[in-house]
CSV table of C-alpha atoms in Angstrom, one decimal:
chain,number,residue,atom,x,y,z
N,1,UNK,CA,-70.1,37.3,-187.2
N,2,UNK,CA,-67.8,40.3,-186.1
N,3,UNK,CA,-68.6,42.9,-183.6
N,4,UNK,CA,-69.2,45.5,-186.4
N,5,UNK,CA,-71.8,42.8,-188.4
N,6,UNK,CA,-73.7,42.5,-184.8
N,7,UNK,CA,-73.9,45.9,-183.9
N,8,UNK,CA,-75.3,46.6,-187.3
N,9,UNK,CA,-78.3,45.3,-185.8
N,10,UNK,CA,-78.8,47.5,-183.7
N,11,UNK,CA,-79.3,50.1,-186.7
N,12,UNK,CA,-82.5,48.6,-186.9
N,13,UNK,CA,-83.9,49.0,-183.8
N,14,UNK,CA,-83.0,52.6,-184.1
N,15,UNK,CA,-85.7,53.5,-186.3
N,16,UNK,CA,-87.9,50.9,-184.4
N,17,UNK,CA,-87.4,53.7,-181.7
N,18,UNK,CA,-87.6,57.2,-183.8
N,19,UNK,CA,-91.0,56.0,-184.6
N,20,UNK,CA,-92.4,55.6,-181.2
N,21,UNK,CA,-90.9,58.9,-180.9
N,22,UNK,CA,-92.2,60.3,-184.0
N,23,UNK,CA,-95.7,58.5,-182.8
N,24,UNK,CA,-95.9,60.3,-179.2
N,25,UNK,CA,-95.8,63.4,-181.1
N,26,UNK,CA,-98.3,62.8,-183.4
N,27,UNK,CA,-100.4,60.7,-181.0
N,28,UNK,CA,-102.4,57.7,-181.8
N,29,UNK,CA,-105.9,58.7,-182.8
N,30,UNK,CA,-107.0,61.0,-180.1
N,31,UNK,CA,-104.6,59.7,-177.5
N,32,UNK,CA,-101.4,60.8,-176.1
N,33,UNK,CA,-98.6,58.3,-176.7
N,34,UNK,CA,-96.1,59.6,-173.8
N,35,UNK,CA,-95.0,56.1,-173.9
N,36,UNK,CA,-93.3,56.0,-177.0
N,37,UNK,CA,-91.3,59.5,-176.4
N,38,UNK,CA,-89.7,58.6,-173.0
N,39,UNK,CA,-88.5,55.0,-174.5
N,40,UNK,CA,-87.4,56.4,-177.5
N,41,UNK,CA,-85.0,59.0,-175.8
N,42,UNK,CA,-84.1,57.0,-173.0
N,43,UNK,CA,-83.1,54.1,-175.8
N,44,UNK,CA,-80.9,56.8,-177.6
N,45,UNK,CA,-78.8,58.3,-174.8
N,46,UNK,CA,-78.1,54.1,-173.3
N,47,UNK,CA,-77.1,53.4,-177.1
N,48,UNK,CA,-74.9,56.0,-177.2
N,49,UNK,CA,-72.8,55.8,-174.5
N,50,UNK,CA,-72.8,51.8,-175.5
N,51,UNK,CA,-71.3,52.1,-179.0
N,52,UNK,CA,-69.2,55.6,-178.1
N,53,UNK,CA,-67.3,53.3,-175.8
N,54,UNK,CA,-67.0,50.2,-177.9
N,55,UNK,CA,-66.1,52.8,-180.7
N,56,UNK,CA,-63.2,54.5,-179.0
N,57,UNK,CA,-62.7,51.8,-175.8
N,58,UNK,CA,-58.9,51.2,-177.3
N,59,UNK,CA,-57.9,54.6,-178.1
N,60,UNK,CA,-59.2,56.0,-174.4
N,61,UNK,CA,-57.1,53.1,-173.3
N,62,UNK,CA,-54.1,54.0,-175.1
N,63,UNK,CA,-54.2,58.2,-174.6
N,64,UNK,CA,-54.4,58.1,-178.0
N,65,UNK,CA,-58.1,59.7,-177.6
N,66,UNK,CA,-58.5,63.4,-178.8
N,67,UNK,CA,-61.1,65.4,-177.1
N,68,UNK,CA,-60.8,68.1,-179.7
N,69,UNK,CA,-61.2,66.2,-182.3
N,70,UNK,CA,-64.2,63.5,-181.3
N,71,UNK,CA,-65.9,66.5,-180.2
N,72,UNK,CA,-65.4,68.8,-183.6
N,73,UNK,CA,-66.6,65.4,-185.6
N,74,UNK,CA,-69.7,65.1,-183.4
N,75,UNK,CA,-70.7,68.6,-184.3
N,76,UNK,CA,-69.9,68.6,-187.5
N,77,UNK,CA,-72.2,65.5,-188.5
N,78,UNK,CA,-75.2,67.6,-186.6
N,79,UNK,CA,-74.7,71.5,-186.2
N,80,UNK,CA,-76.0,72.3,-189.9
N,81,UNK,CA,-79.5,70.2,-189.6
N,82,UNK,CA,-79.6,71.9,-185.8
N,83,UNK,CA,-79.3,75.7,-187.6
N,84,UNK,CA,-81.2,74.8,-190.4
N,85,UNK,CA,-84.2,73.6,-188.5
N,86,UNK,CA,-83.9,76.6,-185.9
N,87,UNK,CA,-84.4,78.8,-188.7
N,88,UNK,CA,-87.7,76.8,-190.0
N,89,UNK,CA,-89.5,76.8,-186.4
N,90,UNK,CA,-88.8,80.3,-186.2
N,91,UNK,CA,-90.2,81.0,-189.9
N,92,UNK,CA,-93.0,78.4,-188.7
N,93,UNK,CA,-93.9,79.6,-185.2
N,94,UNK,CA,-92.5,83.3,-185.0
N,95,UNK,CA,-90.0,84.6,-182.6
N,96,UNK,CA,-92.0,85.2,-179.7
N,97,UNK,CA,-90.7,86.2,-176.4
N,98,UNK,CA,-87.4,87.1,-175.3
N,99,UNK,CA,-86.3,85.8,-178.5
N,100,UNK,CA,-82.9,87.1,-178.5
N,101,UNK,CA,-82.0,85.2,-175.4
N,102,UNK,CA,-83.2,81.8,-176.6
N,103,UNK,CA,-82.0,82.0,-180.0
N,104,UNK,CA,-78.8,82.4,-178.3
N,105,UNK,CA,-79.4,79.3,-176.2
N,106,UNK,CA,-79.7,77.5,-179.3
N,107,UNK,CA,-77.5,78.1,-181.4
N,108,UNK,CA,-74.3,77.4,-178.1
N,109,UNK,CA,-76.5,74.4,-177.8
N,110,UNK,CA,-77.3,75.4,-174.1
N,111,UNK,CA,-80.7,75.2,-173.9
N,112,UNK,CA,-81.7,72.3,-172.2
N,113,UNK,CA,-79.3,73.8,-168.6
N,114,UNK,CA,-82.8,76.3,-168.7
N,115,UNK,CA,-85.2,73.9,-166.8
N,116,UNK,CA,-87.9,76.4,-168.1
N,117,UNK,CA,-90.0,74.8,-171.1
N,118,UNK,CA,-90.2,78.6,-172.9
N,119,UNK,CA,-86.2,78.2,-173.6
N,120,UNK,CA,-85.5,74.5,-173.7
N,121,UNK,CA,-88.5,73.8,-175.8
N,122,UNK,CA,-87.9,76.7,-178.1
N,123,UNK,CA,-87.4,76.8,-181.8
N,124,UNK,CA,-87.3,73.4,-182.7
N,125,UNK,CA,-88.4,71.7,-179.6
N,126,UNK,CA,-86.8,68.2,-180.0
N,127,UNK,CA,-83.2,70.1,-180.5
N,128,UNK,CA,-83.0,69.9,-176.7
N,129,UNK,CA,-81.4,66.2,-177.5
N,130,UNK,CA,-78.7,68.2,-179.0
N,131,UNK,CA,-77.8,70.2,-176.7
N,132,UNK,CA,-77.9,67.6,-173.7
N,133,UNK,CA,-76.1,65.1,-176.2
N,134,UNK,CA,-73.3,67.8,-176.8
N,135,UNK,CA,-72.3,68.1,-172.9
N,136,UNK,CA,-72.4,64.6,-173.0
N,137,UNK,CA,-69.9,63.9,-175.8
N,138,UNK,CA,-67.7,66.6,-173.6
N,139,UNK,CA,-67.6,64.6,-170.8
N,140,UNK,CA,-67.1,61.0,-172.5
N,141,UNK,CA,-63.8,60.5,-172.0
N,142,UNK,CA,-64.2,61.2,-168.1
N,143,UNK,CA,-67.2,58.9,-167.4
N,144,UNK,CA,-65.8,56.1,-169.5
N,145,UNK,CA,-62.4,56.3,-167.2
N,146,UNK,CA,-64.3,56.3,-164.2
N,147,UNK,CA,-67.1,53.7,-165.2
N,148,UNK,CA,-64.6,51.6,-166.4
N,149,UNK,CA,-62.7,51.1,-163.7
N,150,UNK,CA,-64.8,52.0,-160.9
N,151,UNK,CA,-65.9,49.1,-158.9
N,152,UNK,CA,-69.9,47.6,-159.3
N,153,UNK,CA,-70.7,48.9,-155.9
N,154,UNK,CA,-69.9,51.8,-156.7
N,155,UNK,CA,-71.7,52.2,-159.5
N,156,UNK,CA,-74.8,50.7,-158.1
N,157,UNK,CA,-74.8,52.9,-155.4
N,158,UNK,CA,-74.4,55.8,-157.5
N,159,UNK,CA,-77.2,55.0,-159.6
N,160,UNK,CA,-79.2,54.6,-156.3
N,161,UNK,CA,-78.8,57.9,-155.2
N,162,UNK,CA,-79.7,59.7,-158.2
N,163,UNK,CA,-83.1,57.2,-158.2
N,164,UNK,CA,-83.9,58.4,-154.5
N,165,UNK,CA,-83.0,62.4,-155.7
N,166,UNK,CA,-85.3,61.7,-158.6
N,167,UNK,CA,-87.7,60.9,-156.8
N,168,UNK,CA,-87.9,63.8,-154.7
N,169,UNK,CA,-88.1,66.6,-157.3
N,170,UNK,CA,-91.5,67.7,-157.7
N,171,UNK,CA,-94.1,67.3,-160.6
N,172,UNK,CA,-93.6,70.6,-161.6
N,173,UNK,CA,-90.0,70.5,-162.5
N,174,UNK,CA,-89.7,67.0,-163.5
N,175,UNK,CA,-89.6,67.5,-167.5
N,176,UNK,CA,-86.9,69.6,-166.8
N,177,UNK,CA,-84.4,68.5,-164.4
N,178,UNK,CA,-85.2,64.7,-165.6
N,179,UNK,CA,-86.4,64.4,-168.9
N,180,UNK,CA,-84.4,67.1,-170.3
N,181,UNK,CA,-81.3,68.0,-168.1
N,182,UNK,CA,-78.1,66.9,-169.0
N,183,UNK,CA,-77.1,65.6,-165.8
N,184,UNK,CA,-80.0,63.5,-165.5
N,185,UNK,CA,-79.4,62.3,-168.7
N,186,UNK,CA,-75.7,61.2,-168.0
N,187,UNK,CA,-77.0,58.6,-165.9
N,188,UNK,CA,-78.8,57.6,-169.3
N,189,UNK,CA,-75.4,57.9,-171.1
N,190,UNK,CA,-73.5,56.0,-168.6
N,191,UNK,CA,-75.5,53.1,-168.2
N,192,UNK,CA,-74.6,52.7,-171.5
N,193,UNK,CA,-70.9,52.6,-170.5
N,194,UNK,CA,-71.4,50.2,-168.1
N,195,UNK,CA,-73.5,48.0,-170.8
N,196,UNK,CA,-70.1,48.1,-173.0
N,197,UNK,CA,-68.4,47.1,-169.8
N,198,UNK,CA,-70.7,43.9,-169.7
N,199,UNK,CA,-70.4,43.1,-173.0
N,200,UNK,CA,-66.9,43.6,-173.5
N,201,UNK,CA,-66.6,40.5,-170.7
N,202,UNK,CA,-69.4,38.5,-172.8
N,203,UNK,CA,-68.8,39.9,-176.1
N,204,UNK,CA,-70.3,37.0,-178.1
N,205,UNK,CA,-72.7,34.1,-177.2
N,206,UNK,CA,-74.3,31.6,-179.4
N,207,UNK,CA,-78.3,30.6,-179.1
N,208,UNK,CA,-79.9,28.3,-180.5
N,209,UNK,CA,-82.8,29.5,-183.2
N,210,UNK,CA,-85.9,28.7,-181.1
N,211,UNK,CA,-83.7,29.9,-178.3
N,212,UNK,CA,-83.4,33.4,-179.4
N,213,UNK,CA,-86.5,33.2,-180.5
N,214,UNK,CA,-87.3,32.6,-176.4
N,215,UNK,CA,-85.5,35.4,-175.5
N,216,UNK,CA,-86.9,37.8,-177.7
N,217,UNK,CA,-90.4,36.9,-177.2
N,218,UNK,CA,-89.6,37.9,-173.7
N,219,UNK,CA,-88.1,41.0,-174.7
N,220,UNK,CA,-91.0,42.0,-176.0
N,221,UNK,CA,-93.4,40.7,-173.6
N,222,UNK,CA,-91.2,42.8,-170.9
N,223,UNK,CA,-91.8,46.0,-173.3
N,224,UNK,CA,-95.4,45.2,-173.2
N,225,UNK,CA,-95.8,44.8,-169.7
N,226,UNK,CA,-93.8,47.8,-169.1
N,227,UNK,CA,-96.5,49.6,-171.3
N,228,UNK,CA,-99.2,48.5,-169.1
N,229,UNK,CA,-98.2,49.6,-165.8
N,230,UNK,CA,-96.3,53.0,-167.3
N,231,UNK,CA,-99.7,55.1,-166.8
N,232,UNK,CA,-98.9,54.0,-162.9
N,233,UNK,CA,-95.4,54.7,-162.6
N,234,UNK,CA,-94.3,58.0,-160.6
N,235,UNK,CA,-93.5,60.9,-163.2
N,236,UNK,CA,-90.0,61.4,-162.6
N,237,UNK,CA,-89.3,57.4,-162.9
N,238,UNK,CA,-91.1,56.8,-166.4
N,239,UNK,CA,-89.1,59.8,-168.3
N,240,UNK,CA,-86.3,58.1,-167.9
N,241,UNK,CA,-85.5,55.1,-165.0
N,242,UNK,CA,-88.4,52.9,-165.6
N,243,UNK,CA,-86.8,51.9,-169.3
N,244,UNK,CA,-83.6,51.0,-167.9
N,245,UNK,CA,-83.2,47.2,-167.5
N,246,UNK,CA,-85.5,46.5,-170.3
N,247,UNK,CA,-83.1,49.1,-172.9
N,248,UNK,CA,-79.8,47.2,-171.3
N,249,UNK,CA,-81.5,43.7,-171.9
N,250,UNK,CA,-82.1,44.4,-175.5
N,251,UNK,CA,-78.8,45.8,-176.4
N,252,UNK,CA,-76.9,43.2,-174.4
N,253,UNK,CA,-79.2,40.5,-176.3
N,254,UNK,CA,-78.3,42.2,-179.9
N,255,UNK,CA,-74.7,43.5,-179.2
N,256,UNK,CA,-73.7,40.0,-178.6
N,257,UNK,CA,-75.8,37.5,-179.9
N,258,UNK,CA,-73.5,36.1,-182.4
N,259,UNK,CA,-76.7,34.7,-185.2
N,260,UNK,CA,-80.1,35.9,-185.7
N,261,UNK,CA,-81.4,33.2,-187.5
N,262,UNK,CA,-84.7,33.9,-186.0
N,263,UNK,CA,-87.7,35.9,-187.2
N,264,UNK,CA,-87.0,39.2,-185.8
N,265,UNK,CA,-83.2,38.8,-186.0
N,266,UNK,CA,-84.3,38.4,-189.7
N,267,UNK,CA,-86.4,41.3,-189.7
N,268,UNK,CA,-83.6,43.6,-188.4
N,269,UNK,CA,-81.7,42.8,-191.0
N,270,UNK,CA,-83.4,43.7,-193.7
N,271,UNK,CA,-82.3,46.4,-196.3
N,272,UNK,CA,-85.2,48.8,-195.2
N,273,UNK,CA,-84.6,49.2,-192.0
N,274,UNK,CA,-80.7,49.4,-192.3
N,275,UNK,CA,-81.4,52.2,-194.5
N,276,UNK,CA,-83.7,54.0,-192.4
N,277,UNK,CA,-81.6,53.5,-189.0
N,278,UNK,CA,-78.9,55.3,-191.1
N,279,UNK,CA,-81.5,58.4,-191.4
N,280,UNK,CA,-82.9,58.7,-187.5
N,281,UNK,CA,-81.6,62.1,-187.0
N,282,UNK,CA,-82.6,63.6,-189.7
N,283,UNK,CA,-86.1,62.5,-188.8
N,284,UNK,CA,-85.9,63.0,-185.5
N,285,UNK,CA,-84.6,66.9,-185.8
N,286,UNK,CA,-87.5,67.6,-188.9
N,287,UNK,CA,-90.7,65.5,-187.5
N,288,UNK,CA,-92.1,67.5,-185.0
N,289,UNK,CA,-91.8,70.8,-187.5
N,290,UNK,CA,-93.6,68.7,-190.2
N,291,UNK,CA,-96.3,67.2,-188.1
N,292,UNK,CA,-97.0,71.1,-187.1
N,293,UNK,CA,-97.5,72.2,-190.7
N,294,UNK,CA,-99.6,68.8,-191.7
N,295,UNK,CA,-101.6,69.6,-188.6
N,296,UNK,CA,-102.4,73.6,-189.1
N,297,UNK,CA,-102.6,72.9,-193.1
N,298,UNK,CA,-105.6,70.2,-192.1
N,299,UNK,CA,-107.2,72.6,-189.5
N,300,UNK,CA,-107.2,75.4,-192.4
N,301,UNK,CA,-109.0,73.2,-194.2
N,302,UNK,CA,-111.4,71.5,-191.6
N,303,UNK,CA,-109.9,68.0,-192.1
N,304,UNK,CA,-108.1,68.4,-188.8
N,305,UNK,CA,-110.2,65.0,-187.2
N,306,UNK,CA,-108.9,62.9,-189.7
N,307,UNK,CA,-106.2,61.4,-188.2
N,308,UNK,CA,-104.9,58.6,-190.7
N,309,UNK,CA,-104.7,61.2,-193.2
N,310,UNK,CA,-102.7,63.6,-190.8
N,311,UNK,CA,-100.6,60.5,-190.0
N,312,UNK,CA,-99.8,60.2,-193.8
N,313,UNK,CA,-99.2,63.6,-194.7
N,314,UNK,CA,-96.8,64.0,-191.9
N,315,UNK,CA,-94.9,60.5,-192.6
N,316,UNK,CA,-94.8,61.8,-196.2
N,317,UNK,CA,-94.0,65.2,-195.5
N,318,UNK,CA,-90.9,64.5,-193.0
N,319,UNK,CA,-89.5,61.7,-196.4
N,320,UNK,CA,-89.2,64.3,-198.1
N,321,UNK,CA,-87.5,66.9,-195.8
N,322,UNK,CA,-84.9,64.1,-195.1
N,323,UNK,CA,-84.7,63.3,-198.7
N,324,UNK,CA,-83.8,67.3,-199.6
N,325,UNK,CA,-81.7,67.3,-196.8
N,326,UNK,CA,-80.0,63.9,-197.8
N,327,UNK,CA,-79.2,65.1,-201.2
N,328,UNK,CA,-78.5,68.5,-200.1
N,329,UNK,CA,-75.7,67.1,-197.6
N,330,UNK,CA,-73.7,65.2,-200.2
N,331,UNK,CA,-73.5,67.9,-202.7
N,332,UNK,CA,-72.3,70.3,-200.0
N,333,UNK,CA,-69.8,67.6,-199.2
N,334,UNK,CA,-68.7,67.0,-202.6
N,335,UNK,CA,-68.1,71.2,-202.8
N,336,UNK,CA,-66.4,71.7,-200.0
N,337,UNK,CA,-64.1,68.4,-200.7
N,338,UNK,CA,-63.4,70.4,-204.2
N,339,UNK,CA,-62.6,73.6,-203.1
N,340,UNK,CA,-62.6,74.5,-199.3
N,341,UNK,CA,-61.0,71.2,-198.0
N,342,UNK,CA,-57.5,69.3,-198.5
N,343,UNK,CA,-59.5,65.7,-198.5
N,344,UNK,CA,-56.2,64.3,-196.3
N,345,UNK,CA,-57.0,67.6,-193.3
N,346,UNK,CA,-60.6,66.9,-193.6
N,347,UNK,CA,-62.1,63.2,-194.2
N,348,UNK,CA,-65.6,63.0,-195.2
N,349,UNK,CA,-65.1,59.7,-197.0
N,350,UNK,CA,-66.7,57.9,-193.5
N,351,UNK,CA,-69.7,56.4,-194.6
N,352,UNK,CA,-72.6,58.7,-193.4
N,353,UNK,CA,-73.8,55.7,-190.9
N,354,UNK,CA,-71.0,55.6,-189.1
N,355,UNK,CA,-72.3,58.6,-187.1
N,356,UNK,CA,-75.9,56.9,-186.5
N,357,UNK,CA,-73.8,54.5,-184.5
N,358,UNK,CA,-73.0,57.3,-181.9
N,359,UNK,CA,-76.2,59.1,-181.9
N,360,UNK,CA,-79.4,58.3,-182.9
C-alpha cells in the first residue's frame, strides 16, 4: 500500500471530525457539545500542516516551491463558497453594526486578527477558519524550513512556551487569542509539520490484524477519556492543546499503518465515507447557516423542543446546500474551461479531493 492509498484514510476520519463539529453546533439534545468543536478544529489545522508538507516536502526541498502559486490554488478551491456564504448570513441575519468594517474583514479574509467576537464571528461565523487557514498557507514554506530542520529541543521548548503564555491569558480573551487567532493556531499547523517529520523517518509499519485492532481500541479509549476530564481542563488548554497528542497519535497510526485489515480500518474505507471526506468544507462553511434557518423555521412554528427533528432537518437541509453547490461548481468549471481559460494556463482537471487533503 503506497503513501497516497494510506493517507486516503485519513479522508475518512475527516468527516468523522466535521460531524463532531457540525454536532457542537447543533448540540446534543439540550446540551452543549463544546467537545466536538475544539477537536474538530484542532484535528483540521494538525492535518493540514501534516499532508501540506508531505504534499510539497520535495519541491520545498528542491526551491522548486512557488509561493504564488500554492497560495492562488488555495484560494481558488475556497474564496467562492467563503463570498457566497457571506452573502447568505448577511441575507439571513442582517447587516447589523459597523457593518461596512466587517464586511471588509471578510471578504480580505482578516477577521479572525480582531480578537473581538462582533468581527471574527460575523457573517458566517465558522469562516474565521478561513481566514486563520489563509495566513497559514502564507507562512508554510517558512515553518516547514524551520521545523524541518530545527533541532527537537527546540521545538519542544518552543511549544512549551506558547503552553505557559496560554495559560496566562485570561478567560475573557481566550476564544480569541486561542481558539481563533492565527498565531495560536500555527502551533496547531506546525505540529502537524513536525508529525510529517516523524512519519517521513517511519513512513510505513506493518501490524498485525488483532494488533491494530489493539491500538485502535486505545485510540479511542484515549478520546474517551479525554472526553471525560475535558469539562475539567483549564479554558485556554481545551480549545486547542488538550487534543494534541491524542490528534498526532491518530494520524501517525493511519499515515503509516501500511494494512487495515481490521474493523475500523475497514470502516474508513468504505465508499461513503471517502465520498463525504471529499465534501467537509462545503459542510463545514454551510452548517451553521442551515442549522439557523431549521432552528428559527421550527420556533415559527412551535416545534422548536423537538430536537431529533431539528437534527434531521438540518442534516437534510445542509445535503442539499452542498449538493447545489456541488453541481453548481462543476458547471462553472466546465464554463470557464470553455471560454475564460486556456485549460494548459489554468488546470482544473485535479480531482476535486485533492484539495480536502490540504484542508478540511
Amino acid at each position: 500500500m503506497n503513501s497516497i492509498q494510506r493517507i486516503s484514510t485519513l479522508q475518512s476520519l475527516r468527516f468523522v471530525f466535521i460531524t463532531l463539529i457540525f454536532m457542537s453546533h447543533i448540540g446534543i439534545g439540550s446540551h452543549h457539545f463544546d467537545f466536538g468543536g475544539d477537536c474538530g478544529v484542532a484535528f483540521f489545522f494538525i492535518l493540514s500542516g501534516f499532508v501540506l508538507s508531505l504534499r510539497y516536502s520535495k519541491e520545498l526541498s528542491s526551491a522548486c516551491f512557488s509561493p504564488r502559486e500554492f497560495i492562488t490554488k488555495r484560494l481558488r478551491n475556497y474564496y467562492l463558497l467563503h463570498l457566497l456564504t457571506l452573502v447568505g448570513a448577511l441575507v439571513i441575519y442582517g447587516l447589523g453594526k459597523r457593518a461596512f468594517c466587517k464586511i471588509i474583514c471578510n471578504l480580505l479574509l482578516l477577521q479572525s486578527w480582531i480578537p473581538i467576537p462582533d468581527f471574527f464571528f460575523y457573517g458566517n461565523s465558522v469562516a474565521w477558519f478561513l481566514s486563520t487557514i489563509t495566513f497559514l498557507y502564507i507562512i508554510f514554506a517558512f515553518m516547514f524550513k524551520f521545523i524541518s530542520v530545527a533541532k527537537p529541543i527546540w521545538l519542544l521548548l518552543i511549544l512549551a512556551v506558547y503552553l505557559f503564555v496560554a495559560f496566562l491569558i485570561p478567560k475573557t480573551y481566550a476564544i480569541g487569542l486561542i481558539y481563533i487567532h492565527p498565531i495560536s493556531r500555527a502551533f496547531d499547523f506546525g505540529l502537524g509539520i513536525i508529525i510529517w517529520r516523524i512519519y517521513s523517518i517511519y513512513s510505513a509499519f506493518s501490524l498485525r490484524a488483532w494488533q491494530g485492532t489493539m491500538v485502535e481500541f486505545a485510540l479511542i479509549t484515549l478520546y474517551v477519556l479525554l472526553y471525560l476530564v475535558y469539562p475539567y481542563c483549564p479554558l485556554t488548554y481545551k480549545l486547542s492543546s488538550v487534543f494534541w497528542v491524542p490528534h498526532i497519535l491518530l494520524i501517525l497510526y493511519f499515515s503509516s499503518q501500511q494494512h487495515f485489515d481490521t474493523p475500523l480500518g475497514k470502516l474508513l474505507r468504505t465508499p461513503f465515507l471517502q465520498y463525504m471526506g471529499n465534501h467537509t468544507l462545503e459542510i463545514f462553511l454551510t452548517h451553521q447557516l442551515c442549522i439557523y434557518v431549521v432552528t428559527r423555521g421550527l420556533v415559527h412554528i412551535g416545534y422548536d423542543d423537538y430536537y431529533v427533528l431539528k437534527l434531521c432537518l438540518s442534516v437534510i437541509l445542509t445535503t442539499l446546500a452542498v449538493a447545489v453547490y456541488d453541481k453548481a461548481s462543476c458547471q462553472l468549471v466546465r464554463l470557464i474551461k470553455k471560454y475564460c481559460c486556456p485549460v494548459k494556463k489554468l488546470n482544473f482537471s485535479t480531482p476535486k479531493c485533492e484539495f480536502f487533503k490540504y484542508v478540511l
